Amino acid sequence: MAGRQRELAMCFLAEPTDVNYGGKVHGGVVMKWIDQAGYAAAVGWSGHYCVTVAVGGIRFVAPIRTSELVSVVAKLVHTGTSSMHFAVEVSARDPIGGPSRLCTHCVIVFVALDAVEGKPTPVPAWSPDSDDDRRLSDYATQVMALSKGIEQTVARYRDADLSPP
Ligand SMILES: CC(C)(COP(=O)(O)OP(=O)(O)OC[C@H]1O[C@@H](n2cnc3c(N)ncnc32)[C@H](O)[C@@H]1OP(=O)(O)O)[C@@H](O)C(=O)NCCC(=O)NCCS
């Protein structure tokens, strides 16, 4: 739909409270930033309250250190009926200047909920219209299919009560 924002960027400063004993930002803090940027993008696209349903293919490529300027970019790459898949890239650099480096990437999926019953509700459709977007959309779909495969394996394991004594 015209006027909807497909991509959203948020910036954070890595604070001393965000880092672990080695001086690197906790993975959980990075995941919170990803969730926040994805949430803002999902609500903006759908016009509804949204919840995170899954994260796939998360990879911490390079560490982020305290005082660095962190940029989190969430880009819509697939819509289902109520779900929105975002490819997220987290980069960091010295706030004084210099090159930015990719630190983390993943695919995160949100579901829009209706305000009355809190049930999944349809979102405006997005479809790729360039080769790059088609590639990103295929990538997100494959990552989430693999992720669902892992979920099914875990469910079979739990159903069979094969957990160690
Ligand atoms: C998200 C939630 C509402 C979905 O409920 P549900 O009964 O599974 O609903 P549905 O089966 O209709 O699935 C809704 C959508 O989620 C998608 N979905 C479900 N599991 C998924 C998974 N593992 N990966 C990707 N998408 C998934 C479905 O494909 C469907 O998408 P579509 O409408 O585009 O086809 C429910 O699971 C929930 O409330 N989860 C907790 C969310 C939460 O607390 N998040 C953390 C804080 S925000």
Short mmCIF file of C-alpha atoms and ligand atoms in Angstrom, two decimals:
data_model
loop_
_atom_site.label_atom_id
_atom_site.label_comp_id
_atom_site.label_asym_id
_atom_site.label_seq_id
_atom_site.Cartn_x
_atom_site.Cartn_y
_atom_site.Cartn_z
CA MET A 1 0.00 0.00 0.00
CA ALA A 2 1.32 3.44 -0.91
CA GLY A 3 2.76 5.47 1.91
CA ARG A 4 3.60 2.52 4.14
CA GLN A 5 7.14 2.42 5.41
CA ARG A 6 8.83 -0.84 4.48
CA GLU A 7 12.14 -0.22 6.22
CA LEU A 8 12.86 1.20 9.63
CA ALA A 9 16.18 2.06 11.28
CA MET A 10 16.83 2.63 14.96
CA CYS A 11 20.09 3.73 16.57
CA PHE A 12 21.39 2.93 20.03
CA LEU A 13 24.53 3.77 21.96
CA ALA A 14 26.17 0.75 23.56
CA GLU A 15 26.30 1.67 27.24
CA PRO A 16 28.53 0.24 29.98
CA THR A 17 25.47 -1.58 31.39
CA ASP A 18 24.99 -3.39 28.04
CA VAL A 19 28.36 -5.17 28.04
CA ASN A 20 29.62 -8.39 29.56
CA TYR A 21 32.86 -9.02 31.46
CA GLY A 22 34.80 -9.06 28.21
CA GLY A 23 33.58 -5.56 27.32
CA LYS A 24 31.31 -6.79 24.52
CA VAL A 25 27.57 -6.15 24.26
CA HIS A 26 25.48 -9.08 25.54
CA GLY A 27 23.76 -11.14 22.83
CA GLY A 28 20.49 -10.64 24.72
CA VAL A 29 20.84 -6.86 24.49
CA VAL A 30 21.39 -7.09 20.74
CA MET A 31 18.29 -9.31 20.49
CA LYS A 32 16.27 -6.73 22.44
CA TRP A 33 17.33 -4.00 19.99
CA ILE A 34 16.37 -6.28 17.07
CA ASP A 35 12.98 -6.92 18.69
CA GLN A 36 12.36 -3.20 19.25
CA ALA A 37 13.24 -2.20 15.68
CA GLY A 38 11.22 -5.12 14.28
CA TYR A 39 8.23 -4.25 16.48
CA ALA A 40 8.23 -0.59 15.38
CA ALA A 41 8.50 -1.66 11.74
CA ALA A 42 5.72 -4.27 12.09
CA VAL A 43 3.30 -1.91 13.82
CA GLY A 44 4.03 0.78 11.25
CA TRP A 45 3.43 -1.57 8.34
CA SER A 46 0.31 -3.29 9.69
CA GLY A 47 -1.34 -0.50 11.69
CA HIS A 48 -1.95 -3.03 14.50
CA TYR A 49 -0.35 -4.12 17.75
CA CYS A 50 2.06 -6.96 16.91
CA VAL A 51 3.87 -9.75 18.73
CA THR A 52 7.08 -11.56 17.89
CA VAL A 53 6.36 -15.15 16.86
CA ALA A 54 9.79 -16.39 15.75
CA VAL A 55 13.39 -15.46 15.09
CA GLY A 56 15.50 -17.45 12.63
CA GLY A 57 19.03 -17.61 11.36
CA ILE A 58 20.47 -15.31 14.00
CA ARG A 59 24.21 -14.94 13.63
CA PHE A 60 26.51 -12.81 15.76
CA VAL A 61 29.18 -11.99 13.20
CA ALA A 62 31.29 -9.45 15.09
CA PRO A 63 31.27 -8.01 18.63
CA ILE A 64 29.94 -4.59 19.60
CA ARG A 65 31.92 -2.65 22.20
CA THR A 66 30.82 -0.11 24.76
CA SER A 67 30.33 3.48 23.47
CA GLU A 68 29.80 2.36 19.87
CA LEU A 69 26.91 3.68 17.81
CA VAL A 70 24.67 0.78 16.85
CA SER A 71 22.29 0.86 13.92
CA VAL A 72 19.50 -1.70 13.58
CA VAL A 73 17.74 -1.83 10.22
CA ALA A 74 14.57 -3.91 9.82
CA LYS A 75 13.38 -4.47 6.26
CA LEU A 76 10.10 -6.16 5.34
CA VAL A 77 10.87 -9.09 3.04
CA HIS A 78 7.72 -11.25 3.18
CA THR A 79 4.09 -11.00 4.24
CA GLY A 80 1.70 -13.88 4.87
CA THR A 81 -1.89 -13.44 6.03
CA SER A 82 -1.17 -12.07 9.51
CA SER A 83 2.62 -12.43 9.59
CA MET A 84 5.42 -10.11 8.50
CA HIS A 85 9.02 -11.30 8.03
CA PHE A 86 11.78 -8.76 8.46
CA ALA A 87 15.45 -9.17 7.51
CA VAL A 88 17.38 -7.37 10.22
CA GLU A 89 20.97 -6.15 10.11
CA VAL A 90 22.81 -4.75 13.11
CA SER A 91 25.91 -2.64 12.42
CA ALA A 92 28.23 -0.68 14.69
CA ARG A 93 30.81 2.06 14.40
CA ASP A 94 32.68 4.63 16.41
CA PRO A 95 30.27 7.59 16.83
CA ILE A 96 33.12 9.94 15.96
CA GLY A 97 33.16 8.47 12.47
CA GLY A 98 34.79 5.74 10.46
CA PRO A 99 33.43 2.67 8.74
CA SER A 100 30.45 0.71 9.97
CA ARG A 101 30.73 -3.09 10.25
CA LEU A 102 28.01 -5.74 10.19
CA CYS A 103 27.72 -7.33 13.66
CA THR A 104 24.50 -9.41 13.65
CA HIS A 105 21.83 -10.47 11.18
CA CYS A 106 18.64 -12.52 11.38
CA VAL A 107 15.06 -12.88 10.20
CA ILE A 108 12.35 -11.96 12.71
CA VAL A 109 8.65 -12.64 12.27
CA PHE A 110 5.81 -10.63 13.79
CA VAL A 111 2.09 -11.36 13.82
CA ALA A 112 -0.49 -8.56 13.87
CA LEU A 113 -3.26 -8.94 16.44
CA ASP A 114 -6.71 -7.36 16.36
CA ALA A 115 -7.50 -4.92 19.14
CA VAL A 116 -10.69 -6.63 20.35
CA GLU A 117 -9.91 -10.33 20.69
CA GLY A 118 -6.14 -10.30 20.37
CA LYS A 119 -6.33 -12.82 17.50
CA PRO A 120 -4.11 -12.81 14.38
CA THR A 121 -5.46 -10.31 11.86
CA PRO A 122 -4.60 -9.71 8.18
CA VAL A 123 -1.79 -7.34 7.25
CA PRO A 124 -1.33 -5.34 4.03
CA ALA A 125 0.40 -7.55 1.46
CA TRP A 126 3.89 -6.83 0.20
CA SER A 127 5.44 -8.52 -2.81
CA PRO A 128 8.94 -8.20 -4.21
CA ASP A 129 9.37 -6.32 -7.48
CA SER A 130 13.14 -6.46 -7.95
CA ASP A 131 15.66 -9.30 -8.15
CA ASP A 132 17.23 -8.19 -4.85
CA ASP A 133 13.87 -8.23 -3.11
CA ARG A 134 12.96 -11.61 -4.58
CA ARG A 135 16.28 -12.96 -3.31
CA LEU A 136 15.66 -11.50 0.17
CA SER A 137 12.13 -12.85 0.24
CA ASP A 138 13.31 -16.36 -0.76
CA TYR A 139 16.06 -16.16 1.85
CA ALA A 140 13.57 -15.24 4.63
CA THR A 141 11.15 -17.95 3.59
CA GLN A 142 13.91 -20.59 3.60
CA VAL A 143 15.29 -19.46 6.98
CA MET A 144 11.86 -19.64 8.58
CA ALA A 145 11.12 -23.04 6.97
CA LEU A 146 14.35 -24.37 8.52
CA SER A 147 13.37 -22.80 11.83
CA LYS A 148 9.92 -24.43 11.72
CA GLY A 149 11.67 -27.74 10.98
CA ILE A 150 13.70 -27.34 14.18
CA GLU A 151 10.49 -26.57 16.11
CA GLN A 152 8.89 -29.76 14.78
CA THR A 153 11.94 -31.81 15.77
CA VAL A 154 11.81 -30.32 19.28
CA ALA A 155 8.05 -31.00 19.50
CA ARG A 156 8.56 -34.66 18.49
CA TYR A 157 11.30 -34.97 21.11
CA ARG A 158 9.10 -33.48 23.83
CA ASP A 159 6.00 -35.49 22.83
CA ALA A 160 8.01 -38.71 23.00
CA ASP A 161 9.22 -37.72 26.47
CA LEU A 162 12.77 -38.57 25.50
CA SER A 163 14.19 -36.01 27.88
CA PRO A 164 17.13 -37.22 29.94
CA PRO A 165 16.30 -38.51 33.44
C1 LIG B 1 1.70 -15.28 17.73
C2 LIG B 1 0.44 -16.01 18.17
C3 LIG B 1 -0.67 -15.01 18.39
C4 LIG B 1 0.07 -16.92 16.99
O1 LIG B 1 -1.03 -17.63 17.39
P1 LIG B 1 -1.43 -18.95 16.59
O2 LIG B 1 -2.63 -19.54 17.24
O3 LIG B 1 -0.23 -19.81 16.39
O4 LIG B 1 -1.91 -18.35 15.22
P2 LIG B 1 -1.81 -18.98 13.81
O5 LIG B 1 -1.56 -20.45 13.82
O6 LIG B 1 -3.02 -18.48 13.08
O7 LIG B 1 -0.49 -18.31 13.19
C5 LIG B 1 -0.48 -16.93 12.97
C6 LIG B 1 0.68 -16.63 12.03
O8 LIG B 1 1.90 -16.94 12.71
C7 LIG B 1 2.72 -17.69 11.84
N1 LIG B 1 3.58 -18.56 12.61
C8 LIG B 1 3.24 -19.41 13.59
N2 LIG B 1 4.34 -20.05 14.04
C9 LIG B 1 5.38 -19.58 13.31
C10 LIG B 1 6.78 -19.85 13.28
N3 LIG B 1 7.33 -20.73 14.11
N4 LIG B 1 7.54 -19.19 12.40
C11 LIG B 1 7.02 -18.28 11.55
N5 LIG B 1 5.69 -17.97 11.54
C12 LIG B 1 4.90 -18.63 12.40
C13 LIG B 1 1.73 -18.52 11.02
O9 LIG B 1 2.35 -19.00 9.82
C14 LIG B 1 0.66 -17.48 10.76
O10 LIG B 1 1.09 -16.63 9.70
P3 LIG B 1 0.08 -16.22 8.49
O11 LIG B 1 -1.19 -15.68 9.13
O12 LIG B 1 0.81 -15.17 7.75
O13 LIG B 1 -0.17 -17.45 7.70
C15 LIG B 1 0.65 -16.86 19.45
O14 LIG B 1 1.51 -17.95 19.15
C16 LIG B 1 1.24 -16.03 20.58
O15 LIG B 1 0.55 -15.25 21.22
N6 LIG B 1 2.54 -16.25 20.85
C17 LIG B 1 3.23 -15.49 21.90
C18 LIG B 1 3.76 -14.18 21.32
C19 LIG B 1 4.65 -13.49 22.34
O16 LIG B 1 4.36 -13.46 23.52
N7 LIG B 1 5.77 -12.94 21.85
C20 LIG B 1 6.78 -12.35 22.71
C21 LIG B 1 6.42 -10.98 23.20
S1 LIG B 1 5.90 -9.86 21.96
#
